[in-house]
Structures are given as C-alpha cells and as structure tokens.
GROMACS .gro file of N, CA and C in nm:
model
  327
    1UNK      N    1  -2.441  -2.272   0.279
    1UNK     CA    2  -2.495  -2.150   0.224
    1UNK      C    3  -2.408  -2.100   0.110
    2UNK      N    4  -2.473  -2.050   0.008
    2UNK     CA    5  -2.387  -1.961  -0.135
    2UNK      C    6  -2.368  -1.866  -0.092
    3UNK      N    7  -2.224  -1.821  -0.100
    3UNK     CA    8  -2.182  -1.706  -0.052
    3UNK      C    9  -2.244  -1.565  -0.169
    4UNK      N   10  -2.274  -1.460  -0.060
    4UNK     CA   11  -2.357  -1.347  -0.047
    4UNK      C   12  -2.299  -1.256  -0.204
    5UNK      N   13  -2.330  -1.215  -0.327
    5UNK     CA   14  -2.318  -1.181  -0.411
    5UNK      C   15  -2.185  -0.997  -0.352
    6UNK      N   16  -2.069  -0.955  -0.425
    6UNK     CA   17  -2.022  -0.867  -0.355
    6UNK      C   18  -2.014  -0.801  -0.486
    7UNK      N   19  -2.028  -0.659  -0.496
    7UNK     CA   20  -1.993  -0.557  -0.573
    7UNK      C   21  -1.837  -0.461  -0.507
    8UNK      N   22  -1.743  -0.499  -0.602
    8UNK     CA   23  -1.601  -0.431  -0.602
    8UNK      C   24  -1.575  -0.366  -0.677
    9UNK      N   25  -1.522  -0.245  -0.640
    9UNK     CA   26  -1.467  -0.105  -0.651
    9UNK      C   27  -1.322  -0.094  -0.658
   10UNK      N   28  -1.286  -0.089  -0.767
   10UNK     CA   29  -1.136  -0.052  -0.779
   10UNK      C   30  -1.089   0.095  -0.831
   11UNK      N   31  -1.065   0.189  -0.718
   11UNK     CA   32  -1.090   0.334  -0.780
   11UNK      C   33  -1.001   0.326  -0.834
   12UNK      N   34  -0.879   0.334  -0.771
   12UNK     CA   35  -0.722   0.320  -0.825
   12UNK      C   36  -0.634   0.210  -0.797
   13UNK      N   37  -0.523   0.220  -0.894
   13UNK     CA   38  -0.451   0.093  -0.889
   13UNK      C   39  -0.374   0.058  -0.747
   14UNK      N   40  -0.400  -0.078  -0.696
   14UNK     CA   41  -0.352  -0.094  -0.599
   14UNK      C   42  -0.464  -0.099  -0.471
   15UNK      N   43  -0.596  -0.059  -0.498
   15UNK     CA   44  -0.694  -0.064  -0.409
   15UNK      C   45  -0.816  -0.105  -0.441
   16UNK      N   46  -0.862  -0.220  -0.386
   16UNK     CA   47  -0.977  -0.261  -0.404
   16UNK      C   48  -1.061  -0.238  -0.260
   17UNK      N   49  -1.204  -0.235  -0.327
   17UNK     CA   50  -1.307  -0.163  -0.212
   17UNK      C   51  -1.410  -0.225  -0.222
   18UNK      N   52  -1.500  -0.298  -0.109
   18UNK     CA   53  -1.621  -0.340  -0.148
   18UNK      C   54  -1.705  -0.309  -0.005
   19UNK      N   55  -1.868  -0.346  -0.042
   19UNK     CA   56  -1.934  -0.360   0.101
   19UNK      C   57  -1.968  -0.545   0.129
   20UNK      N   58  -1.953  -0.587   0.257
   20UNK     CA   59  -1.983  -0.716   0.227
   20UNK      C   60  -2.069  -0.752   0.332
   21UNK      N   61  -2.163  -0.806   0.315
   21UNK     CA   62  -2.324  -0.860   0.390
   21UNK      C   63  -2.250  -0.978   0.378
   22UNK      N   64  -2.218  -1.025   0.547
   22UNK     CA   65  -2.232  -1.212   0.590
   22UNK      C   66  -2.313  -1.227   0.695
   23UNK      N   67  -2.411  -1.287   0.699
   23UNK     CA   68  -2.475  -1.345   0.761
   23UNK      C   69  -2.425  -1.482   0.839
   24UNK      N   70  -2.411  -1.406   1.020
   24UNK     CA   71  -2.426  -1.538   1.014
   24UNK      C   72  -2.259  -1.540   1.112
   25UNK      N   73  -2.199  -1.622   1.122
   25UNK     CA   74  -2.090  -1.657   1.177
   25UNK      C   75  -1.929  -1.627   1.075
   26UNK      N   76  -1.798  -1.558   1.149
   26UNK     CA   77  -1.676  -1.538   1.097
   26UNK      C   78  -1.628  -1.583   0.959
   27UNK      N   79  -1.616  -1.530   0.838
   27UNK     CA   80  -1.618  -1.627   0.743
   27UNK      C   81  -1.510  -1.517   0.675
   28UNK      N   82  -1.443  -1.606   0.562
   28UNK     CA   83  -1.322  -1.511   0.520
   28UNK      C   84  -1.364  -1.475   0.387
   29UNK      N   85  -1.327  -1.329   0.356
   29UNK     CA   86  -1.324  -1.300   0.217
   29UNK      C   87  -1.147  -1.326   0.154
   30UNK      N   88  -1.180  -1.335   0.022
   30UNK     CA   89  -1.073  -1.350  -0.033
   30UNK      C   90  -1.073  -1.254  -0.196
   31UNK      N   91  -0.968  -1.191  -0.205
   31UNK     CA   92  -0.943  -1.139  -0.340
   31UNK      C   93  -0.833  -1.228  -0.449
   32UNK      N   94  -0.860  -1.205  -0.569
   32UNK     CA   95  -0.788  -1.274  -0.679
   32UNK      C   96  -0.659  -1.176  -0.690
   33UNK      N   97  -0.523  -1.193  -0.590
   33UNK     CA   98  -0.407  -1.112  -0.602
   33UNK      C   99  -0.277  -1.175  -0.517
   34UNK      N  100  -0.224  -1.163  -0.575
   34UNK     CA  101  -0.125  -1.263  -0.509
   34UNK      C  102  -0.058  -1.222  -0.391
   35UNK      N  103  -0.054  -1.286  -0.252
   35UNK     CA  104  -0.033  -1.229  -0.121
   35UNK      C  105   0.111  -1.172  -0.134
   36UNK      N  106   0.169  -1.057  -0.167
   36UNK     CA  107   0.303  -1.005  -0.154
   36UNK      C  108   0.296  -0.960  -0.055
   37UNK      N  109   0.434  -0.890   0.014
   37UNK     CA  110   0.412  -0.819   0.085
   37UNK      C  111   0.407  -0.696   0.070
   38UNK      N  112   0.310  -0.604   0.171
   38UNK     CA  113   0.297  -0.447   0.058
   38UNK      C  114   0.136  -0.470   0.083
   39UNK      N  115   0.060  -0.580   0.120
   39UNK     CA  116  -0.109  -0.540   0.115
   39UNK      C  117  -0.110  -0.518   0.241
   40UNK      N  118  -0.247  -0.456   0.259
   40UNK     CA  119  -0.320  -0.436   0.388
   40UNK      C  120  -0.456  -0.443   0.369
   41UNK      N  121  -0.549  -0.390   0.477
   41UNK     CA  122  -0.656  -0.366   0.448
   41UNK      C  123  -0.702  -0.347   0.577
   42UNK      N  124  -0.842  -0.291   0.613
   42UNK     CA  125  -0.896  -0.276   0.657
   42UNK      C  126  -1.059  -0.287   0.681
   43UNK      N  127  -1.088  -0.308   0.768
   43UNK     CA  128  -1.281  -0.332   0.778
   43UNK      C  129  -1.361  -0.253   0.869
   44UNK      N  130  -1.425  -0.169   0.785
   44UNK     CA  131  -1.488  -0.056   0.874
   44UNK      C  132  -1.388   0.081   0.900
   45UNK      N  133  -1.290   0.048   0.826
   45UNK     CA  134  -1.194   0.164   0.871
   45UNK      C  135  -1.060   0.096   0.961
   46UNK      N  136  -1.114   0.027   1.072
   46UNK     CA  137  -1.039  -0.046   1.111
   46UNK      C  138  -0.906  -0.133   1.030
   47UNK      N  139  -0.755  -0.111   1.067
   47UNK     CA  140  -0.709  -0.214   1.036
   47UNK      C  141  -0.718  -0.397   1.077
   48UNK      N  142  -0.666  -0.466   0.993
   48UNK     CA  143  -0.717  -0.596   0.970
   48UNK      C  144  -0.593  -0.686   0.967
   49UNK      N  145  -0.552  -0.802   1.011
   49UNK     CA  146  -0.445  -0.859   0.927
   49UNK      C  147  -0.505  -0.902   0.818
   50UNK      N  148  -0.395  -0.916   0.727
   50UNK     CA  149  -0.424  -1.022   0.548
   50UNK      C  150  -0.326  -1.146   0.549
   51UNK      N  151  -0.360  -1.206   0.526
   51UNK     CA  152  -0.325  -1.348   0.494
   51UNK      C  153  -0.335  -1.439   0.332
   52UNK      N  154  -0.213  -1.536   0.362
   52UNK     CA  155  -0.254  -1.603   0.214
   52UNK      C  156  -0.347  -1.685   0.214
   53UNK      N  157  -0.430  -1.697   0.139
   53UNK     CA  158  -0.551  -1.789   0.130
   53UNK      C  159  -0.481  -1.926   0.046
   54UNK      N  160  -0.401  -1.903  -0.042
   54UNK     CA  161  -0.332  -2.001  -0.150
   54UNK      C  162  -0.271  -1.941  -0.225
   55UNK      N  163  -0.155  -1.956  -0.326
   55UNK     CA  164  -0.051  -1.887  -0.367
   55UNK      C  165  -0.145  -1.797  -0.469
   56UNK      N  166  -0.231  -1.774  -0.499
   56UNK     CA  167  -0.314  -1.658  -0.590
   56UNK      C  168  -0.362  -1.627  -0.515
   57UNK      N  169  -0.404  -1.604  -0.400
   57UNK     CA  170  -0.542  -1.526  -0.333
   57UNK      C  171  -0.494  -1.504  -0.179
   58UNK      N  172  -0.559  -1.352  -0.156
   58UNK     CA  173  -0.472  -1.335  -0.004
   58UNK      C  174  -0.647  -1.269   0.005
   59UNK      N  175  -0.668  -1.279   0.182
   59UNK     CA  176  -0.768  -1.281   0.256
   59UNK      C  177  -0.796  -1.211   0.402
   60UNK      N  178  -0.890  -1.159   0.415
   60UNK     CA  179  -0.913  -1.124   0.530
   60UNK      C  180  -1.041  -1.191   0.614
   61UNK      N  181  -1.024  -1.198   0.756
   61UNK     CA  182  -1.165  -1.273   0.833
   61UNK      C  183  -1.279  -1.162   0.836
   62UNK      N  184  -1.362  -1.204   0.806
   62UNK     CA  185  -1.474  -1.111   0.778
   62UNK      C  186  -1.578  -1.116   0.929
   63UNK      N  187  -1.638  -1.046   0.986
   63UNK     CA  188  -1.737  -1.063   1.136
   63UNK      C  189  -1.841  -1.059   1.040
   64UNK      N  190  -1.933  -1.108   1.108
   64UNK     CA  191  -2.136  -1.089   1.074
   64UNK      C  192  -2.128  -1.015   1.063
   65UNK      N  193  -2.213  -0.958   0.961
   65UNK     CA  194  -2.285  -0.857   0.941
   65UNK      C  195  -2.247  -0.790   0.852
   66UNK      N  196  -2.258  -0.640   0.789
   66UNK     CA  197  -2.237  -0.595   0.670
   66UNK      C  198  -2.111  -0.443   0.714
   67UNK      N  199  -2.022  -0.487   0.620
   67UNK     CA  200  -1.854  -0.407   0.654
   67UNK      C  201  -1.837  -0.360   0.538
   68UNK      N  202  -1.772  -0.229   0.533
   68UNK     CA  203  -1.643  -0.168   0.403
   68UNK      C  204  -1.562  -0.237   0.435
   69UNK      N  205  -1.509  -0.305   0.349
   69UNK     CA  206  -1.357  -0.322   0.298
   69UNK      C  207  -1.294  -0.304   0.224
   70UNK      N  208  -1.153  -0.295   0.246
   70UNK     CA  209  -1.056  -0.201   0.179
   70UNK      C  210  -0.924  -0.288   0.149
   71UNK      N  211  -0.899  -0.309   0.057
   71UNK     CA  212  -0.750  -0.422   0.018
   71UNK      C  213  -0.647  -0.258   0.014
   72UNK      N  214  -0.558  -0.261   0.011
   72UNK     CA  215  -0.477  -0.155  -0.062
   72UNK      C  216  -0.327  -0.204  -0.052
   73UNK      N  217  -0.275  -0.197  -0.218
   73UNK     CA  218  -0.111  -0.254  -0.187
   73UNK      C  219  -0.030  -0.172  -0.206
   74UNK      N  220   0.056  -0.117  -0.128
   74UNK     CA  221   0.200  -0.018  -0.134
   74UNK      C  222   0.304  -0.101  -0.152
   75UNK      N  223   0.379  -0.057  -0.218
   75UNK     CA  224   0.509  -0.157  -0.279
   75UNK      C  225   0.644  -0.130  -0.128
   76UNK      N  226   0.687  -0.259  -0.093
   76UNK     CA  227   0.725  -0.179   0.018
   76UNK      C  228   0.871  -0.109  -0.031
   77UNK      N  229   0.940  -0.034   0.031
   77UNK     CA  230   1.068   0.057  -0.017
   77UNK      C  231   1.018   0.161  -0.077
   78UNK      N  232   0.890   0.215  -0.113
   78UNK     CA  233   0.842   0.282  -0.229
   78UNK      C  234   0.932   0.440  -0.159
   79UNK      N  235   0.887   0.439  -0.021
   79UNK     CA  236   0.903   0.606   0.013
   79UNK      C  237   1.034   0.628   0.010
   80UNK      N  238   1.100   0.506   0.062
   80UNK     CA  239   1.211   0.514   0.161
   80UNK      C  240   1.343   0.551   0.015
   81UNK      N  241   1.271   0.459  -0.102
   81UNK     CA  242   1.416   0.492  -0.258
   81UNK      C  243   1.337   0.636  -0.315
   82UNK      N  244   1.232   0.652  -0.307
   82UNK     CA  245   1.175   0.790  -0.284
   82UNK      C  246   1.263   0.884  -0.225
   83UNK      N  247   1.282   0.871  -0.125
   83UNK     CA  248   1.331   1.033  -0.018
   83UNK      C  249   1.506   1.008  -0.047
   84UNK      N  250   1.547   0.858  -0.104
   84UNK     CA  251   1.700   0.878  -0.132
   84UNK      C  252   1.694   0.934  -0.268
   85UNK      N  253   1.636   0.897  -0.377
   85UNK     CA  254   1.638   0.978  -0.472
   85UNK      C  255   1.588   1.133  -0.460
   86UNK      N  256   1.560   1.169  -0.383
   86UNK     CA  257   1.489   1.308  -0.376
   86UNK      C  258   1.670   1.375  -0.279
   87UNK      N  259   1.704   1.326  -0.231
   87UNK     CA  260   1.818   1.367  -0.174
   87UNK      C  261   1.927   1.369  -0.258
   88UNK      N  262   1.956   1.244  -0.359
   88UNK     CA  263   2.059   1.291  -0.515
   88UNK      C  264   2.015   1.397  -0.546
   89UNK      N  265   1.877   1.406  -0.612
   89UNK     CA  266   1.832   1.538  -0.702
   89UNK      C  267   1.907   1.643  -0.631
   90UNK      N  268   1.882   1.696  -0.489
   90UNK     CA  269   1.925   1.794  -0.436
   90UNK      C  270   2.075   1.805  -0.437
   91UNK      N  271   2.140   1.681  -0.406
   91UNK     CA  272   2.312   1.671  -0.400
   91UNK      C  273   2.307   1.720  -0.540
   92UNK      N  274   2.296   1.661  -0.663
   92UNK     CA  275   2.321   1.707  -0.766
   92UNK      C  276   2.329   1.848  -0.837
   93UNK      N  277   2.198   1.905  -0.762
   93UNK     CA  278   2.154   2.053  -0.819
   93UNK      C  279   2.269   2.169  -0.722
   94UNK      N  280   2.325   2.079  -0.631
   94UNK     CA  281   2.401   2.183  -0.530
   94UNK      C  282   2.543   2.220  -0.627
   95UNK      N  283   2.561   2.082  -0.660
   95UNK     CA  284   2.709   2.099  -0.733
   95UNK      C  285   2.668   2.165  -0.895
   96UNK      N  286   2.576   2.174  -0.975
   96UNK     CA  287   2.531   2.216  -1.042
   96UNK      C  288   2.544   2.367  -1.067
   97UNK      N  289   2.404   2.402  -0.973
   97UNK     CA  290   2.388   2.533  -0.960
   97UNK      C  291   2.483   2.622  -0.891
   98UNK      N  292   2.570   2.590  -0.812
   98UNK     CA  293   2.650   2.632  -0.727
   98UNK      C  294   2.785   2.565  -0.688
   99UNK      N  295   2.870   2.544  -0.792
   99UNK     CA  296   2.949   2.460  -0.793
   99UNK      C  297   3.072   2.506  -0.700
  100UNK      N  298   3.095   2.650  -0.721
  100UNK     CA  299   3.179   2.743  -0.640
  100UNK      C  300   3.198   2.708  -0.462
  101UNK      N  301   3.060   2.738  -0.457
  101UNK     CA  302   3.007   2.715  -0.312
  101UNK      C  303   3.036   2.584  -0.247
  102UNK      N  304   3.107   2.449  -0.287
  102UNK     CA  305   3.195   2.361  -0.196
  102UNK      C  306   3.343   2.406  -0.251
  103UNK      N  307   3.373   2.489  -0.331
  103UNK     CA  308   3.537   2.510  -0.371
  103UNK      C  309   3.595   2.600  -0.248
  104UNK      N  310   3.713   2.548  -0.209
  104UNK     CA  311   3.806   2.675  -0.099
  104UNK      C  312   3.791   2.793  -0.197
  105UNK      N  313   3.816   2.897  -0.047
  105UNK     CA  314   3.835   3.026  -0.106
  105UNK      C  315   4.004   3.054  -0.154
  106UNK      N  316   3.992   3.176  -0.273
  106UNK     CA  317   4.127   3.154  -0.299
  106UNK      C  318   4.182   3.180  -0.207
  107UNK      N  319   4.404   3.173  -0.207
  107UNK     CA  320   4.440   3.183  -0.118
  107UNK      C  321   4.456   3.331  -0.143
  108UNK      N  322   4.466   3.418   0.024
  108UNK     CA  323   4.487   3.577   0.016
  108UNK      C  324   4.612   3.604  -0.019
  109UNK      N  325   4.627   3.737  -0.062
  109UNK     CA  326   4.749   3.822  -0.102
  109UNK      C  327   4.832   3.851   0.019
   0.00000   0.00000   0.00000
C-alpha cells in the first residue's frame, strides 16, 4: 500500500504537528530531522518513544487509525544553563547595587 498523503504543521521552531490516517496494522511515521537528543513526541496527547529511523530521520510507531502527532525538540541543558545564568545576573546585581551590604561594619569607637 502507498502510504496515506500527511499534512504538517510547523507552528514554531522545534515542533512539528500533523494528523495521520493509517489504515490498517502498526506502521511507523518518520520525520526529515536528525535523531538528537532533546526530541519527543507524542500521539493523541499521549507520550511516545522516538527513535532513529537512519542517521537523518527519527520516528515514531504509529497504531491504526487516525492520531495527532506532535514531534517537539528542547535542547537538552536549555533550563538548567538558564536558571545558572539567571543566578549570576542576581550574584552580580547584589554586588552592584549594594556593594556595602557584603562589606564588615566599621570597627566601633
């Protein structure tokens, strides 16, 4: 059988979206993106594993019948050099704005 014609939706970068009609018995979809790590996806809402299909194309098993699917790639470390840089900013603005405020007090008379 020729596989079932799919219309994909890429709202934003990093996520692809489609509906997919298979008829018929377990069959895998595959997208044109190279399996890093950092994808996911889901079917029906449901999470999914992803897999490499071949060094360009990573994949998910698709069930009968007609599913949303959802690719989406997060870079992994994204939050984690996120919340350390968000913690300099603050170290920085402390000694900044308030530089006094880690200095001893003078000594008394």
């Amino acid at each position: 059988c020729p596989p079932e014609p799919v219309e994909v939706e890429r709202p934003e970068p990093g996520v692809v979206r489609a509906t997919v009609t298979n008829d018929g018995l377990d069959a895998v979809l595959s997208i044109a993106s190279q399996p890093l790590p950092g994808w996911s996806a889901t079917i029906d809402g449901q999470p999914v594993d992803v897999y490499p299909v071949d060094a360009m194309r990573l994949g998910v098993t698709m069930p009968g019948g007609t599913h949303d699917v959802e690719f989406r790639y997060r870079q992994p470390g994204l939050v984690a050099s996120g919340l350390v840089a968000l913690l300099a900013l603050i170290l920085v603005a402390l000694f900044v704005i308030e530089p006094g405020r880690l200095r001893p007090p003078p000594p008394s008379a």
